[in-house]
PDB file of C-alpha atoms in Angstrom:
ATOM      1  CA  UNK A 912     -26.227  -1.612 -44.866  1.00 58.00           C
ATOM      2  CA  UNK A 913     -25.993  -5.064 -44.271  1.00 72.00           C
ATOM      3  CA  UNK A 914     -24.066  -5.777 -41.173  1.00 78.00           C
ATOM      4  CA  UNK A 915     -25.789  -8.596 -39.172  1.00 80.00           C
ATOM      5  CA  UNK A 916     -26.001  -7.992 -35.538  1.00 79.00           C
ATOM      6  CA  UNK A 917     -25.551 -11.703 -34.720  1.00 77.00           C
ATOM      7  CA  UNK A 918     -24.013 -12.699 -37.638  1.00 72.00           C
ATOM      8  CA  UNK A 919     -20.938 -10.652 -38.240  1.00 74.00           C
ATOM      9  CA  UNK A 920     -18.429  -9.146 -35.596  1.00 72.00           C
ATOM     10  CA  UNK A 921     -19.035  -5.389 -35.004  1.00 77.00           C
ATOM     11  CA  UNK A 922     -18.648  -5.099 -31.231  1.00 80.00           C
ATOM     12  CA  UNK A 923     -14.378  -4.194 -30.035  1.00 73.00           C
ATOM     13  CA  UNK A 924     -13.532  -6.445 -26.869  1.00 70.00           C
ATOM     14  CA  UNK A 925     -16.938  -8.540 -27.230  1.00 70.00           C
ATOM     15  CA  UNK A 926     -16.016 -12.126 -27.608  1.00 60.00           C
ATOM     16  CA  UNK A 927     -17.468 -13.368 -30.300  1.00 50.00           C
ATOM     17  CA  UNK A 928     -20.961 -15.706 -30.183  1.00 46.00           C
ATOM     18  CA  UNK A 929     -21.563 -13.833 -26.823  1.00 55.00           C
ATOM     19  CA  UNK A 930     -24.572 -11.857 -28.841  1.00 67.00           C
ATOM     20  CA  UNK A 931     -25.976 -15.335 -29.664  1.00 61.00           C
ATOM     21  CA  UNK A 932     -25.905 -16.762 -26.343  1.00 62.00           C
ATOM     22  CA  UNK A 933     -27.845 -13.432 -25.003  1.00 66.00           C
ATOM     23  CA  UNK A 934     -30.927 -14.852 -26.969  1.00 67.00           C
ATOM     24  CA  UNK A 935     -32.193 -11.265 -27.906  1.00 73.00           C
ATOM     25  CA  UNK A 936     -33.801 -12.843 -31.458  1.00 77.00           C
ATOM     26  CA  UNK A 937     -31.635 -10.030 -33.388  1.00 78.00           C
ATOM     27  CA  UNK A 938     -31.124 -12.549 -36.222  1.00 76.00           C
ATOM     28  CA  UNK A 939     -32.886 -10.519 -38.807  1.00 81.00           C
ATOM     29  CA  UNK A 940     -31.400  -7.614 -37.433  1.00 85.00           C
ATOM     30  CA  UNK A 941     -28.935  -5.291 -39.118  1.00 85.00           C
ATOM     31  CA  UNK A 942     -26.660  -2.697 -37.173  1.00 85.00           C
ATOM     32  CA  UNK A 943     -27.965   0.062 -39.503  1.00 87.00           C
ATOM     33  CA  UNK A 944     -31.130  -0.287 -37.512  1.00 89.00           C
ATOM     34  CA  UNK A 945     -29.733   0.784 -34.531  1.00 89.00           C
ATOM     35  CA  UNK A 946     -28.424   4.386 -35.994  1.00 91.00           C
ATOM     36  CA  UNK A 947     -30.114   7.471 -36.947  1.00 89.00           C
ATOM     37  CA  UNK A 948     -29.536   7.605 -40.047  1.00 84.00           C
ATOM     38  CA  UNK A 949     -30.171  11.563 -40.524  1.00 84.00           C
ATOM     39  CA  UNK A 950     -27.878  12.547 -37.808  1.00 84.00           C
ATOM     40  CA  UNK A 951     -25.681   9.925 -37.977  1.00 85.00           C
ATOM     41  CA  UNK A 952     -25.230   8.961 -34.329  1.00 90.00           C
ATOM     42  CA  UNK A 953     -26.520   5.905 -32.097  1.00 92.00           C
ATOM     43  CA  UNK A 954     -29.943   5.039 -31.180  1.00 93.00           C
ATOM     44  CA  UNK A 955     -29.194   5.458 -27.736  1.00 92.00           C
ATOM     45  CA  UNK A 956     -32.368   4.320 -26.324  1.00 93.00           C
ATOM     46  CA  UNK A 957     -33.322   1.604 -28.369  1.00 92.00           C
ATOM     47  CA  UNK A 958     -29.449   0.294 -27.925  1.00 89.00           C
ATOM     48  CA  UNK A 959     -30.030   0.740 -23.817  1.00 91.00           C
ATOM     49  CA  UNK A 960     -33.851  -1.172 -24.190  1.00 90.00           C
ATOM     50  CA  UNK A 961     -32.200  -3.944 -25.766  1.00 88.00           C
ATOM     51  CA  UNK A 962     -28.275  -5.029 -25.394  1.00 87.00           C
ATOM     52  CA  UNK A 963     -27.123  -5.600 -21.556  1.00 87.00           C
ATOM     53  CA  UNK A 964     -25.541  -2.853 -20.001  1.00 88.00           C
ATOM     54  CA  UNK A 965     -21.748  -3.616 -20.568  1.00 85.00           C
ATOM     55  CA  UNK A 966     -22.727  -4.296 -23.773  1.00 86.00           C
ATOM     56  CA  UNK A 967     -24.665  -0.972 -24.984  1.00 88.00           C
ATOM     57  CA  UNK A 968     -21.446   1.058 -23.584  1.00 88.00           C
ATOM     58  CA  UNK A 969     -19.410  -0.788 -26.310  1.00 85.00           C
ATOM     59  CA  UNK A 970     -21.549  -0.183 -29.049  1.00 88.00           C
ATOM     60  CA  UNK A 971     -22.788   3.773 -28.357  1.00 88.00           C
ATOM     61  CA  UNK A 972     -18.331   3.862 -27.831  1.00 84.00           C
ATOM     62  CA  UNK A 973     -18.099   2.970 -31.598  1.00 84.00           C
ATOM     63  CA  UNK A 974     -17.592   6.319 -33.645  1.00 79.00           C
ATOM     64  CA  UNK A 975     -20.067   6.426 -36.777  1.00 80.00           C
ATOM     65  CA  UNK A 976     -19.195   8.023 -39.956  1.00 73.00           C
ATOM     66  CA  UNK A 977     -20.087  11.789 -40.530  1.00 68.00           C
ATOM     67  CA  UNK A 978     -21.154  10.801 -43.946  1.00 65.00           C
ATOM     68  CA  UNK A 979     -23.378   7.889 -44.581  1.00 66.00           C
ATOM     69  CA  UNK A 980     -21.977   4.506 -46.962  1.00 63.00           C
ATOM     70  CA  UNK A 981     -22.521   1.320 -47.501  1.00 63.00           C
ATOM     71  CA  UNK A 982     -21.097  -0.868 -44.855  1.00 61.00           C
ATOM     72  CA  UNK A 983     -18.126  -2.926 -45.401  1.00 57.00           C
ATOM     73  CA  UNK A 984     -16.428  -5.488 -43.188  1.00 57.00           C
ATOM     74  CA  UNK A 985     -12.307  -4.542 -43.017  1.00 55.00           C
ATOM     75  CA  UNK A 986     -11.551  -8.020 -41.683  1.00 52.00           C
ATOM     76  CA  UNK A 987     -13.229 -10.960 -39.710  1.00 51.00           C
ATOM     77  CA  UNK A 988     -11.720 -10.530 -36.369  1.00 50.00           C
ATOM     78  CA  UNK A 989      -9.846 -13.424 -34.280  1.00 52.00           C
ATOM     79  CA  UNK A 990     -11.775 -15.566 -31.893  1.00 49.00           C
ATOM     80  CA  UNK A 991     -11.008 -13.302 -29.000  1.00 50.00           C
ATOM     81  CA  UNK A 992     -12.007 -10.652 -30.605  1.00 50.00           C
ATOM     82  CA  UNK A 993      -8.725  -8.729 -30.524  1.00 54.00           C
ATOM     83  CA  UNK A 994      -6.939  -7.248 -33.766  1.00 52.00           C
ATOM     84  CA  UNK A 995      -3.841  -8.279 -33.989  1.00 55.00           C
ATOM     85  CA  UNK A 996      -0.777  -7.998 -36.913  1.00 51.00           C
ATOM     86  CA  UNK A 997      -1.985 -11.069 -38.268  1.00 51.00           C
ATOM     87  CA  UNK A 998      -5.383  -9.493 -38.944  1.00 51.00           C
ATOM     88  CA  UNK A 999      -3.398  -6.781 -40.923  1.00 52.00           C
ATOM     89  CA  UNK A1000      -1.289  -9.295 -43.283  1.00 48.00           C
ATOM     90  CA  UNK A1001      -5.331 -10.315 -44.126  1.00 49.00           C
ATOM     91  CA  UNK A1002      -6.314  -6.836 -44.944  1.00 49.00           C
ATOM     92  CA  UNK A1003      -3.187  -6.559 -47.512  1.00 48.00           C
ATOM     93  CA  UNK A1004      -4.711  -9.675 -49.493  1.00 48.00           C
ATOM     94  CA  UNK A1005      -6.951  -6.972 -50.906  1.00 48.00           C
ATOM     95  CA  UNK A1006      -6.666  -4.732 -54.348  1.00 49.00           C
ATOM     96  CA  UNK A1007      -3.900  -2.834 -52.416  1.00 58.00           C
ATOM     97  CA  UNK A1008      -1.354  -3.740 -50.055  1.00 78.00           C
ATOM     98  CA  UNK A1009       1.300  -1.610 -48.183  1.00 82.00           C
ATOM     99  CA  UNK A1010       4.123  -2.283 -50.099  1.00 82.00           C
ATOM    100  CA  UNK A1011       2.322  -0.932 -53.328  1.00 82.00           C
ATOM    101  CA  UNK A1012       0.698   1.746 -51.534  1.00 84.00           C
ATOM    102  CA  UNK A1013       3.970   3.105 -50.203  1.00 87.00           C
ATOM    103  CA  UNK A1014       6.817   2.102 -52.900  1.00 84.00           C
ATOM    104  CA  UNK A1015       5.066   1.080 -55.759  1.00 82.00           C
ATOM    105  CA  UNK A1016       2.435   3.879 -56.484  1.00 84.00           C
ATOM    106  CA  UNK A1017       3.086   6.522 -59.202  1.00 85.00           C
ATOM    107  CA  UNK A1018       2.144   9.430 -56.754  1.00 86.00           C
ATOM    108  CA  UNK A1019       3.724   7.702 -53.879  1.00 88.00           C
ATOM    109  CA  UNK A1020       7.444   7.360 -55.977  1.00 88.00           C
ATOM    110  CA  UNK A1021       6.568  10.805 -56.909  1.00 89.00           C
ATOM    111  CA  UNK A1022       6.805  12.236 -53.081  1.00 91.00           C
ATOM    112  CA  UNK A1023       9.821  10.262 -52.375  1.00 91.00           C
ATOM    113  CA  UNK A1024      11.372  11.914 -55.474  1.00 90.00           C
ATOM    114  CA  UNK A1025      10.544  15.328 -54.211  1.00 90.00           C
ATOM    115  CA  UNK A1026      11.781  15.121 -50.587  1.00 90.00           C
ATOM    116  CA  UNK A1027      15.158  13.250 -51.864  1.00 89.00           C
ATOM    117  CA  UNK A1028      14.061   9.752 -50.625  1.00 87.00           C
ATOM    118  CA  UNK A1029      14.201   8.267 -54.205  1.00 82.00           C
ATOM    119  CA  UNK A1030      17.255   5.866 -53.420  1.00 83.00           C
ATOM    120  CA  UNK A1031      15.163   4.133 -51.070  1.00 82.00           C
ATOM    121  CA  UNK A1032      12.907   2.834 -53.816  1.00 81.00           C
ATOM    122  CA  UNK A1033      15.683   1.118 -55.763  1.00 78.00           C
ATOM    123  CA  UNK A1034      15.458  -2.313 -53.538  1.00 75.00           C
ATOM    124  CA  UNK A1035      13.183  -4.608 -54.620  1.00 73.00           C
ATOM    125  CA  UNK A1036      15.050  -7.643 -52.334  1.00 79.00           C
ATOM    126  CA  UNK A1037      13.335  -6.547 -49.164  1.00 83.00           C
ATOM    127  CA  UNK A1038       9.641  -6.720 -48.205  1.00 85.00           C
ATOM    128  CA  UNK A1039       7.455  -3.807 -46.870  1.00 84.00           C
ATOM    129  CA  UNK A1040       8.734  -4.226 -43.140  1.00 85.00           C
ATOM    130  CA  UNK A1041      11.944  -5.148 -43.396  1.00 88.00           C
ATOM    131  CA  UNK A1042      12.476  -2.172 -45.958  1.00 87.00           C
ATOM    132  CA  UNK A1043      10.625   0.083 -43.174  1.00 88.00           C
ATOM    133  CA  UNK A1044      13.651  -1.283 -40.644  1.00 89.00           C
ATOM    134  CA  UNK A1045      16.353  -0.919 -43.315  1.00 89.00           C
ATOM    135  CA  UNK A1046      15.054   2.259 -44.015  1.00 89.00           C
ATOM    136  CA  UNK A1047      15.573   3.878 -40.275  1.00 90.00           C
ATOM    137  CA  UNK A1048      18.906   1.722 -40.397  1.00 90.00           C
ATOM    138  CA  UNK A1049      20.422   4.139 -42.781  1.00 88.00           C
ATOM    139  CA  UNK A1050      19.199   7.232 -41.926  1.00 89.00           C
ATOM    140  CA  UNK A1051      19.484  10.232 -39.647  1.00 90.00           C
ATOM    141  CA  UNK A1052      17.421  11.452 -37.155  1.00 89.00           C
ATOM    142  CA  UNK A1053      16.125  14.310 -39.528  1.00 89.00           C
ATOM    143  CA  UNK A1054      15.944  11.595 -42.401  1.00 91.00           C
ATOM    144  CA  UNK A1055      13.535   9.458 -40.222  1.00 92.00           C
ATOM    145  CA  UNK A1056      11.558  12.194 -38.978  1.00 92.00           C
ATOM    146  CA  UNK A1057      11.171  13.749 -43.003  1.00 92.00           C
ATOM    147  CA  UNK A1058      10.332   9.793 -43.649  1.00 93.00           C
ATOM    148  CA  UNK A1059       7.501   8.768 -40.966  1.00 92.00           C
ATOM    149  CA  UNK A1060       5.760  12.599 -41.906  1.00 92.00           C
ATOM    150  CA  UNK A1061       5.495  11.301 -45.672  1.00 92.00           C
ATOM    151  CA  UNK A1062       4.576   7.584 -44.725  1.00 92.00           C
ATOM    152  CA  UNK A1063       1.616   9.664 -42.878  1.00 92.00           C
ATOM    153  CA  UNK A1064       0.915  11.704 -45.646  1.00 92.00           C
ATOM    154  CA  UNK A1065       0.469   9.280 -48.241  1.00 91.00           C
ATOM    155  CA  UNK A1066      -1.674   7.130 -46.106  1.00 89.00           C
ATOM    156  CA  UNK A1067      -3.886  10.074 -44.824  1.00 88.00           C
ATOM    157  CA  UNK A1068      -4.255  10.745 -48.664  1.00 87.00           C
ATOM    158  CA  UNK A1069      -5.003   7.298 -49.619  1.00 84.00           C
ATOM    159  CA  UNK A1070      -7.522   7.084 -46.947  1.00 84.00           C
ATOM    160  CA  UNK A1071      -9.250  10.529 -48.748  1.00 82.00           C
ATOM    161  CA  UNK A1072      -9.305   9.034 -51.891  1.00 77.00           C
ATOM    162  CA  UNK A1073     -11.078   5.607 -50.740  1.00 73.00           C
ATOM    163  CA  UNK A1074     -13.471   7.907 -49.020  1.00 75.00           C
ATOM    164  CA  UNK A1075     -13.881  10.089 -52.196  1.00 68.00           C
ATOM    165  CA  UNK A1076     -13.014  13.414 -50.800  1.00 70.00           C
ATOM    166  CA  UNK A1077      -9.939  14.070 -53.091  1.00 72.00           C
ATOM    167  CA  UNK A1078      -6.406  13.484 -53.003  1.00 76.00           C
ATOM    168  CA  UNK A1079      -3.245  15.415 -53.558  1.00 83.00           C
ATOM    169  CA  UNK A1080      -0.301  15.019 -55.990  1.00 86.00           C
ATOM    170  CA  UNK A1081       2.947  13.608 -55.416  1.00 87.00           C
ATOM    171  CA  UNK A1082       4.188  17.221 -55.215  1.00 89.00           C
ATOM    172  CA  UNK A1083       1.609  18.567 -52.831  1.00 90.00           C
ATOM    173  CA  UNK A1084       2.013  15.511 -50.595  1.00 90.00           C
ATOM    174  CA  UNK A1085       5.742  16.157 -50.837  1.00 91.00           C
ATOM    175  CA  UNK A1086       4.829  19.970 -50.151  1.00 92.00           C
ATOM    176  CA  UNK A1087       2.904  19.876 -46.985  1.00 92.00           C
ATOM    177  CA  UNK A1088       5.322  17.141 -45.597  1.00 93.00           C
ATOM    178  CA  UNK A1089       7.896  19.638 -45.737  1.00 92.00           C
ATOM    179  CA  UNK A1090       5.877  22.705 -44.487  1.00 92.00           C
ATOM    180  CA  UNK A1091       4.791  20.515 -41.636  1.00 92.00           C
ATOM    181  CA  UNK A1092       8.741  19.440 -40.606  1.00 91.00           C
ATOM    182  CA  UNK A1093       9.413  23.234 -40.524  1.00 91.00           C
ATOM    183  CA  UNK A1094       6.862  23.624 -38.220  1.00 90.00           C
ATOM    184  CA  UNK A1095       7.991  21.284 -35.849  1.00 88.00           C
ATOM    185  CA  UNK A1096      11.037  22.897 -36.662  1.00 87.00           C
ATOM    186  CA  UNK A1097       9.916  26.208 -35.129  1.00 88.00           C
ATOM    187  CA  UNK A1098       8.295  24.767 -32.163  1.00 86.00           C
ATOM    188  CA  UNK A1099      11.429  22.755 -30.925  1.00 82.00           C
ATOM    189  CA  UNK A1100      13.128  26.243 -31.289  1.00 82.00           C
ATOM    190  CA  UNK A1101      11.040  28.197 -29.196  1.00 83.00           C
ATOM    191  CA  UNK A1102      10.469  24.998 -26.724  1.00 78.00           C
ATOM    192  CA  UNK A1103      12.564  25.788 -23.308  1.00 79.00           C
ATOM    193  CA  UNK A1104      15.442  23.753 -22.327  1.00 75.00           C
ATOM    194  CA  UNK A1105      14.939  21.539 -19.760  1.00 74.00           C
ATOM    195  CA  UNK A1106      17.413  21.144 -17.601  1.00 75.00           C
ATOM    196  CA  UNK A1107      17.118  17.468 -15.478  1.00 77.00           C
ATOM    197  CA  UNK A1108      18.804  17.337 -12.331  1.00 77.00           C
ATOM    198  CA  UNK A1109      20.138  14.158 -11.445  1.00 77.00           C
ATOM    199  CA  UNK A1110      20.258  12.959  -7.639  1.00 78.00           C
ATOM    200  CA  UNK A1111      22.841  11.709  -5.694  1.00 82.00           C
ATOM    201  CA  UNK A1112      22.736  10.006  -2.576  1.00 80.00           C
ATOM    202  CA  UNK A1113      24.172  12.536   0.232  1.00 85.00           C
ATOM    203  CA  UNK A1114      26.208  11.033   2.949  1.00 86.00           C
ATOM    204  CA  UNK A1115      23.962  11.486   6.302  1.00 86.00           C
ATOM    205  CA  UNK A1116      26.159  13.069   8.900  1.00 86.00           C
ATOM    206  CA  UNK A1117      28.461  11.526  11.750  1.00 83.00           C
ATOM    207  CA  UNK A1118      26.587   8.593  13.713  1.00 81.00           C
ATOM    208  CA  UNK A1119      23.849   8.762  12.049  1.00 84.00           C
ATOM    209  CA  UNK A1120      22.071   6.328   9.485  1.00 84.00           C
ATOM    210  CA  UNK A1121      20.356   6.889   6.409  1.00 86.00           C
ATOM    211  CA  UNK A1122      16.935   4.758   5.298  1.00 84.00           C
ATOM    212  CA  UNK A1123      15.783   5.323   1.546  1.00 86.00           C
ATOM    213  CA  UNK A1124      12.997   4.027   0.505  1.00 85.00           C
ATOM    214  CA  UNK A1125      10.477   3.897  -2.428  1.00 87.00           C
ATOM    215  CA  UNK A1126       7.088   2.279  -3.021  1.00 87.00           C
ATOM    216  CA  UNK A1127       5.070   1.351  -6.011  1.00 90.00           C
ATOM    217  CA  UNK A1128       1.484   0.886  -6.722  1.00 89.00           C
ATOM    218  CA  UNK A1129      -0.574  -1.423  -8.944  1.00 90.00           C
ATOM    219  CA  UNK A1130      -4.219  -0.207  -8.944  1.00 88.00           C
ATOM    220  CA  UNK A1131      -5.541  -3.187 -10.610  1.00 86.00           C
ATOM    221  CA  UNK A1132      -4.604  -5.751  -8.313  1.00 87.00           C
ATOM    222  CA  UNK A1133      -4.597  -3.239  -5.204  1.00 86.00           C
ATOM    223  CA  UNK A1134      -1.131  -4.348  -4.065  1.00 89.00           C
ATOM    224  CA  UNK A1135       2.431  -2.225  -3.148  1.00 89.00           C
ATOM    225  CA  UNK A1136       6.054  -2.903  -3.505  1.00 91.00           C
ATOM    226  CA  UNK A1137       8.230  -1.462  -1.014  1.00 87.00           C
ATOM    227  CA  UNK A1138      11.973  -0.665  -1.022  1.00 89.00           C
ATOM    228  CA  UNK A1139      14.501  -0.101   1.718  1.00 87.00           C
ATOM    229  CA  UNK A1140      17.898   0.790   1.861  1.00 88.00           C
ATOM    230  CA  UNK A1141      20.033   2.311   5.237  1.00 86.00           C
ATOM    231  CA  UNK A1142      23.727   2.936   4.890  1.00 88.00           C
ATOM    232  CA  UNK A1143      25.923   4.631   7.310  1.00 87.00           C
ATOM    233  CA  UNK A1144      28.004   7.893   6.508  1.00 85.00           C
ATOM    234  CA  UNK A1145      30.950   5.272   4.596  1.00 87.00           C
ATOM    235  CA  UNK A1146      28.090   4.183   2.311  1.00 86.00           C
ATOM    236  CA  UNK A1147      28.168   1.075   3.971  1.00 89.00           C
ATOM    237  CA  UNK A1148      24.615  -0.912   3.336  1.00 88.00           C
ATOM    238  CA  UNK A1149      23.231  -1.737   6.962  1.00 85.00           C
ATOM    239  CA  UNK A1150      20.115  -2.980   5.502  1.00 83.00           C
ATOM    240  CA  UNK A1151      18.492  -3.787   2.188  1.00 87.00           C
ATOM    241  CA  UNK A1152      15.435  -5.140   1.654  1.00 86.00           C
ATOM    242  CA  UNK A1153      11.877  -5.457  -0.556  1.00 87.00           C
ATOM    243  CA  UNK A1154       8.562  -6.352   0.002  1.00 85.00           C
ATOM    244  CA  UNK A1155       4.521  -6.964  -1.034  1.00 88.00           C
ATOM    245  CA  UNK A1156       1.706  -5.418   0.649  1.00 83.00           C
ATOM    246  CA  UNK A1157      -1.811  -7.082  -0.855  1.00 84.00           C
ATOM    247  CA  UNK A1158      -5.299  -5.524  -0.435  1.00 81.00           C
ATOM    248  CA  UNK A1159      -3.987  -1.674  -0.410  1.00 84.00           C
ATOM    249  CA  UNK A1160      -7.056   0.468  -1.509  1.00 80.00           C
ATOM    250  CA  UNK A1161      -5.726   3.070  -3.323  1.00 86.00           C
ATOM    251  CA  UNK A1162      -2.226   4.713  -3.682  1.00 84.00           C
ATOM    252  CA  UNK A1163      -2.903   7.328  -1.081  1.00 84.00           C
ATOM    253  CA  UNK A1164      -2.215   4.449   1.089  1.00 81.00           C
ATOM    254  CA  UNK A1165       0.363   2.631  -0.631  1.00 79.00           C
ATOM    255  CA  UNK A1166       2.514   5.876  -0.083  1.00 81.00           C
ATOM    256  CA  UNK A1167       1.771   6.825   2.949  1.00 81.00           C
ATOM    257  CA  UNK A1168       2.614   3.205   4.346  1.00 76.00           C
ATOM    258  CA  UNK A1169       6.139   3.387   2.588  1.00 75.00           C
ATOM    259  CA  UNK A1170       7.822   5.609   5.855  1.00 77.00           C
ATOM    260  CA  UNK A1171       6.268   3.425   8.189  1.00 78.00           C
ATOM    261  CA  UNK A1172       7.380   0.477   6.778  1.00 74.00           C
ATOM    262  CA  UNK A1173      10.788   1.406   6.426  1.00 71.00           C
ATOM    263  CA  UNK A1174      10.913   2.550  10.059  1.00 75.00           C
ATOM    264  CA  UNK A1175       9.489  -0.873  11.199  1.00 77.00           C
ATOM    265  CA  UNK A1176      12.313  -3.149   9.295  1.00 69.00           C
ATOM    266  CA  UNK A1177      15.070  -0.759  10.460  1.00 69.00           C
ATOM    267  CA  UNK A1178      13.956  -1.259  14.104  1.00 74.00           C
ATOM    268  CA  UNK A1179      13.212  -4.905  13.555  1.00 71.00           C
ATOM    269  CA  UNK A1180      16.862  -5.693  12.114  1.00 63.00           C
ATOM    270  CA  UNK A1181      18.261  -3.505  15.081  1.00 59.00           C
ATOM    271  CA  UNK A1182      20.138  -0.966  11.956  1.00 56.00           C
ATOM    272  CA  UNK A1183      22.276   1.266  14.326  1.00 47.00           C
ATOM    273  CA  UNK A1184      25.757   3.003  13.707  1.00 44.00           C
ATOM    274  CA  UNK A1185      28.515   0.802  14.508  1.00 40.00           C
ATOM    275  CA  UNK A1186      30.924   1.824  17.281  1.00 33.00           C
TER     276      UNK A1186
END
């Protein structure tokens, strides 16, 4: 258990140092301090005592392990703090990457032997991702589906083995992949067909002129879009037109402002039925 509070990066979304700059003298502190270690979840009150309030709500949001091991870091994280695909090409440095784990490995070449995938393992030219995207390239829709079941399998088992609670064969990998297909199988059979109805603009009747309009709402920066269009019976366009509301408090308001607003620029451009 030897996963320094200040000196190793254990928080998600915390930029890193930030624990330093706190100066909560946590230097000789380990994170295994801060869990209980018989029932395996967060000290929740020493946590709240100690860390900042934003702060504590990241760490008691980090699931712990049902069983207890020693800790390992997986990789040391970017300066922001934020995993990215880069982080992952780090991780494969290790004893295993993905292309072994997935093409290379006995059991793995063993469950793309039993669900016919076997042919897929004959190019060597390609690396891991591009074989991925040559992979779905070639292959059906059934194919594909069959294909991302077993890439799930085999790393669901290889995370069981790391974690020493067992591991399947090729076979019974190749096995449940199948059983679980047929499932889906079933359920897509007994799922109702949904029929979507598509609408079309209906001509508005004689002399008379027809506003549409939509809105839109973003809730983090509390602004609306609206949209207006008003065309005659011909499907002539009288008026088109788009615009930005700022400081809208929720989108309650955003949509109830949409009618209005399209009334307003209809009457402000004058939009009438021609003689």
């Amino acid at each position: 258990m030897n996963i320094s509070v200040n000196g190793d990066y254990w928080i998600p979304d915390l930029l890193l140092g930030r624990l330093s700059d706190l100066n909560l003298n946590l230097n000789n502190t380990r994170v295994a301090d801060f869990i209980d270690p018989r029932n395996r979840i967060w000290k929740k009150e020493l946590i709240e005592s100690i860390f900042p309030e934003d702060v504590a709500e990241k760490i008691l949001g980090i699931p712990l392990s049902e069983v207890p091991h020693e800790d390992f870091q997986v990789w040391r994280a970017e300066a922001s703090g934020d995993y990215t695909v880069r982080n992952a090409y780090k991780l494969l440095q290790g004893e295993e990457n993905m292309d072994h784990l997935f093409r290379k490995c006995p059991v793995s070449e063993l469950v793309w032997s039993e669900l016919s995938f076997h042919q897929f393992l004959h190019d060597n030219q390609r690396d891991f991702s591009q074989w991925l995207t040559w992979v779905f390239s070639t292959s059906s829709t059934s194919q594909c589906r069959i294909f991302c079941c077993a890439l799930w399998a085999i790393w669901g088992d290889r995370n069981a083995r790391v974690h020493k609670k067992g591991g399947k064969s090729g076979k019974e990998m190749a096995g449940y992949v199948q059983s679980y297909i047929t499932e889906l199988n079933e359920v897509d059979k007994r799922r109702p067909k949904v029929t979507i109805a598509v609408k079309k603009w209906r001509k508005p009747p004689d002399r008379i002129v027809k506003i549409n309009f939509d809105g839109a709402y973003d809730d983090r920066q509390k602004r609306s879009a609206v949209g207006i269009v008003a065309k005659d019976r011909e499907g002539t366009v009288l008026l088109s037109c788009a615009k930005n509301h700022h400081r809208i408090s929720s989108a309650f308001e955003a949509e109830a402002g949409v009618p209005e607003a399209a009334e307003e620029q209809a009457a402000r451009e004058r939009v009438r039925e021609p003689d």
